[in-house]
Amino acid sequence: MKRLYITRNVGGAGEEIFVPQEAVDDKPDGSIDLARKTGTDFDFQFELPVPDGITQGTVVYKFWTTTGVGDFRDQTKRLAVGPGTITLVFGGNNATAEVNTFNDITLSAPLGDGTSKTFVSLLENKANANGQVYTISQGIEYVSYWDFGYVYLMGEDKHATLTSTNEYRTDVVNIPTLTGVTKDELNK
């Protein structure tokens, strides 16, 4: 892979070249140079902004890579991977959308041995119901389900709170150390 191409289509008005605002090695044609990376994979993080004034409709971002100089007007020219799309839908309402309510869920402050039921999952799948409670001692196999954890902060600012596992205070429980995953892998 040599270059990454990105387009944006606002409300079906047609695809336009999208160049991220973040620091990337962009070429004069608006593509992103991947040759300076390994050429086989890449990792970028950038925002896909919603244009001002959009309250209804769609914004579609399209991504593809090429083996050399490509063309925004012809996605098949030297195509390596793609195209992939991200579609953002705005406005309207969904009468069939469900609101989840959780009752009688008790979360406990973490114990040193990891057996307290400290974390809750909002993921619904066949194996785990929405609102399932987990312990730290269940380990790496379940850490991806933990969305929020209970913590009681001591000291001058005493209070109980829920926090994402990504932001969970390591001075209370160091989740990456206990579970063997990196902070970046924890739910935000």
GROMACS .gro file of C-alpha atoms in nm:
model
  188
    1MET     CA    1   0.000   0.000   0.000
    2LYS     CA    2   0.136   0.338  -0.098
    3ARG     CA    3  -0.145   0.588  -0.047
    4LEU     CA    4  -0.470   0.628   0.148
    5TYR     CA    5  -0.757   0.814  -0.017
    6ILE     CA    6  -1.056   0.955   0.174
    7THR     CA    7  -1.369   1.121   0.037
    8ARG     CA    8  -1.668   1.279   0.208
    9ASN     CA    9  -2.020   1.300   0.069
   10VAL     CA   10  -2.252   1.537   0.256
   11GLY     CA   11  -2.623   1.474   0.204
   12GLY     CA   12  -2.572   1.299  -0.130
   13ALA     CA   13  -2.422   1.611  -0.290
   14GLY     CA   14  -2.128   1.413  -0.430
   15GLU     CA   15  -1.792   1.288  -0.313
   16GLU     CA   16  -1.528   1.545  -0.227
   17ILE     CA   17  -1.166   1.497  -0.128
   18PHE     CA   18  -1.129   1.484   0.250
   19VAL     CA   19  -0.793   1.571   0.403
   20PRO     CA   20  -0.772   1.520   0.782
   21GLN     CA   21  -0.675   1.820   0.993
   22GLU     CA   22  -0.442   1.607   1.204
   23ALA     CA   23  -0.074   1.584   1.116
   24VAL     CA   24  -0.046   1.327   0.838
   25ASP     CA   25   0.192   1.308   0.545
   26ASP     CA   26  -0.046   1.429   0.278
   27LYS     CA   27   0.041   1.452  -0.089
   28PRO     CA   28  -0.047   1.740  -0.325
   29ASP     CA   29  -0.344   1.540  -0.462
   30GLY     CA   30  -0.492   1.513  -0.108
   31SER     CA   31  -0.402   1.149  -0.046
   32ILE     CA   32  -0.202   1.030   0.255
   33ASP     CA   33   0.145   0.883   0.199
   34LEU     CA   34   0.171   0.532   0.342
   35ALA     CA   35   0.509   0.449   0.190
   36ARG     CA   36   0.682   0.619   0.482
   37LYS     CA   37   0.507   0.372   0.708
   38THR     CA   38   0.570   0.000   0.657
   39GLY     CA   39   0.364  -0.014   0.339
   40THR     CA   40   0.176  -0.317   0.473
   41ASP     CA   41  -0.027  -0.164   0.754
   42PHE     CA   42  -0.094   0.173   0.910
   43ASP     CA   43  -0.252   0.329   1.214
   44PHE     CA   44  -0.397   0.680   1.203
   45GLN     CA   45  -0.636   0.854   1.437
   46PHE     CA   46  -0.825   1.154   1.312
   47GLU     CA   47  -1.166   1.310   1.351
   48LEU     CA   48  -1.436   1.282   1.091
   49PRO     CA   49  -1.611   1.614   1.141
   50VAL     CA   50  -1.976   1.683   1.075
   51PRO     CA   51  -2.009   1.993   0.857
   52ASP     CA   52  -2.180   2.292   1.019
   53GLY     CA   53  -2.554   2.309   0.977
   54ILE     CA   54  -2.618   1.936   0.932
   55THR     CA   55  -2.923   1.841   1.139
   56GLN     CA   56  -3.071   1.578   0.909
   57GLY     CA   57  -2.935   1.355   0.638
   58THR     CA   58  -2.612   1.164   0.599
   59VAL     CA   59  -2.239   1.220   0.581
   60VAL     CA   60  -2.054   0.933   0.413
   61TYR     CA   61  -1.677   0.891   0.445
   62LYS     CA   62  -1.509   0.648   0.205
   63PHE     CA   63  -1.155   0.506   0.248
   64TRP     CA   64  -0.932   0.305   0.013
   65THR     CA   65  -0.563   0.239  -0.040
   66THR     CA   66  -0.364   0.211  -0.362
   67THR     CA   67  -0.041   0.049  -0.473
   68GLY     CA   68   0.077   0.379  -0.626
   69VAL     CA   69  -0.068   0.712  -0.729
   70GLY     CA   70  -0.445   0.669  -0.743
   71ASP     CA   71  -0.729   0.895  -0.846
   72PHE     CA   72  -1.013   1.029  -0.633
   73ARG     CA   73  -1.244   1.002  -0.936
   74ASP     CA   74  -1.160   0.635  -1.001
   75GLN     CA   75  -1.141   0.414  -0.692
   76THR     CA   76  -1.032   0.115  -0.900
   77LYS     CA   77  -0.708   0.281  -1.020
   78ARG     CA   78  -0.421   0.088  -0.857
   79LEU     CA   79  -0.663  -0.031  -0.584
   80ALA     CA   80  -0.498  -0.223  -0.300
   81VAL     CA   81  -0.767  -0.240  -0.028
   82GLY     CA   82  -1.119  -0.101  -0.006
   83PRO     CA   83  -1.318   0.096  -0.041
   84GLY     CA   84  -1.463   0.098   0.308
   85THR     CA   85  -1.732   0.340   0.421
   86ILE     CA   86  -1.847   0.506   0.740
   87THR     CA   87  -2.198   0.652   0.720
   88LEU     CA   88  -2.318   0.904   0.978
   89VAL     CA   89  -2.697   0.948   0.990
   90PHE     CA   90  -2.849   1.259   1.149
   91GLY     CA   91  -3.200   1.365   1.242
   92GLY     CA   92  -3.533   1.190   1.259
   93ASN     CA   93  -3.630   0.960   1.539
   94ASN     CA   94  -3.649   0.589   1.579
   95ALA     CA   95  -3.976   0.481   1.734
   96THR     CA   96  -3.849   0.123   1.762
   97ALA     CA   97  -3.536   0.218   1.960
   98GLU     CA   98  -3.541   0.065   2.304
   99VAL     CA   99  -3.439   0.240   2.622
  100ASN     CA  100  -3.267   0.006   2.862
  101THR     CA  101  -3.347   0.029   3.230
  102PHE     CA  102  -3.138  -0.143   3.494
  103ASN     CA  103  -3.277  -0.224   3.836
  104ASP     CA  104  -3.128  -0.399   4.136
  105ILE     CA  105  -2.768  -0.396   4.013
  106THR     CA  106  -2.523  -0.364   4.297
  107LEU     CA  107  -2.161  -0.280   4.233
  108SER     CA  108  -1.903  -0.308   4.508
  109ALA     CA  109  -1.579  -0.127   4.572
  110PRO     CA  110  -1.287  -0.339   4.454
  111LEU     CA  111  -1.132  -0.584   4.698
  112GLY     CA  112  -0.763  -0.665   4.696
  113ASP     CA  113  -0.826  -1.023   4.585
  114GLY     CA  114  -1.041  -0.910   4.288
  115THR     CA  115  -1.355  -1.101   4.393
  116SER     CA  116  -1.584  -0.801   4.436
  117LYS     CA  117  -1.850  -0.742   4.172
  118THR     CA  118  -1.713  -0.407   4.058
  119PHE     CA  119  -1.780  -0.375   3.684
  120VAL     CA  120  -2.095  -0.375   3.471
  121SER     CA  121  -2.137  -0.444   3.100
  122LEU     CA  122  -2.383  -0.265   2.872
  123LEU     CA  123  -2.309  -0.503   2.586
  124GLU     CA  124  -2.594  -0.730   2.490
  125ASN     CA  125  -2.509  -1.059   2.329
  126LYS     CA  126  -2.614  -1.421   2.359
  127ALA     CA  127  -2.360  -1.511   2.627
  128ASN     CA  128  -2.399  -1.206   2.850
  129ALA     CA  129  -2.714  -1.012   2.924
  130ASN     CA  130  -2.712  -0.634   2.932
  131GLY     CA  131  -2.634  -0.533   3.290
  132GLN     CA  132  -2.413  -0.835   3.366
  133VAL     CA  133  -2.180  -0.770   3.661
  134TYR     CA  134  -1.816  -0.886   3.657
  135THR     CA  135  -1.529  -0.930   3.901
  136ILE     CA  136  -1.167  -0.836   3.841
  137SER     CA  137  -1.060  -1.192   3.914
  138GLN     CA  138  -1.246  -1.311   3.602
  139GLY     CA  139  -0.951  -1.163   3.413
  140ILE     CA  140  -0.856  -1.099   3.055
  141GLU     CA  141  -1.132  -1.312   2.900
  142TYR     CA  142  -1.398  -1.072   3.032
  143VAL     CA  143  -1.223  -0.735   3.053
  144SER     CA  144  -1.359  -0.632   2.711
  145TYR     CA  145  -1.713  -0.653   2.855
  146TRP     CA  146  -1.642  -0.411   3.140
  147ASP     CA  147  -1.791  -0.072   3.053
  148PHE     CA  148  -1.812   0.099   3.390
  149GLY     CA  149  -1.670   0.025   3.730
  150TYR     CA  150  -1.760   0.144   4.077
  151VAL     CA  151  -1.501   0.329   4.280
  152TYR     CA  152  -1.509   0.512   4.612
  153LEU     CA  153  -1.247   0.783   4.627
  154MET     CA  154  -1.088   0.855   4.960
  155GLY     CA  155  -0.909   1.163   5.084
  156GLU     CA  156  -1.025   1.520   5.072
  157ASP     CA  157  -1.265   1.464   4.781
  158LYS     CA  158  -1.455   1.162   4.915
  159HIS     CA  159  -1.726   1.038   4.682
  160ALA     CA  160  -1.854   0.731   4.502
  161THR     CA  161  -1.860   0.729   4.124
  162LEU     CA  162  -1.880   0.516   3.811
  163THR     CA  163  -1.592   0.541   3.566
  164SER     CA  164  -1.497   0.375   3.240
  165THR     CA  165  -1.236   0.104   3.268
  166ASN     CA  166  -1.005   0.315   3.051
  167GLU     CA  167  -1.018   0.599   3.304
  168TYR     CA  168  -1.025   0.379   3.615
  169ARG     CA  169  -0.773   0.512   3.866
  170THR     CA  170  -0.467   0.290   3.882
  171ASP     CA  171  -0.406   0.394   4.243
  172VAL     CA  172  -0.736   0.219   4.327
  173VAL     CA  173  -0.703  -0.084   4.097
  174ASN     CA  174  -0.445  -0.112   3.821
  175ILE     CA  175  -0.661  -0.292   3.565
  176PRO     CA  176  -0.390  -0.327   3.298
  177THR     CA  177  -0.151  -0.491   3.548
  178LEU     CA  178  -0.415  -0.723   3.692
  179THR     CA  179  -0.563  -0.833   3.360
  180GLY     CA  180  -0.261  -0.824   3.131
  181VAL     CA  181  -0.410  -0.580   2.876
  182THR     CA  182  -0.293  -0.231   2.783
  183LYS     CA  183  -0.483   0.084   2.881
  184ASP     CA  184  -0.564   0.143   2.512
  185GLU     CA  185  -0.756  -0.186   2.501
  186LEU     CA  186  -0.991  -0.085   2.786
  187ASN     CA  187  -1.339   0.048   2.709
  188LYS     CA  188  -1.377   0.422   2.694
   0.00000   0.00000   0.00000
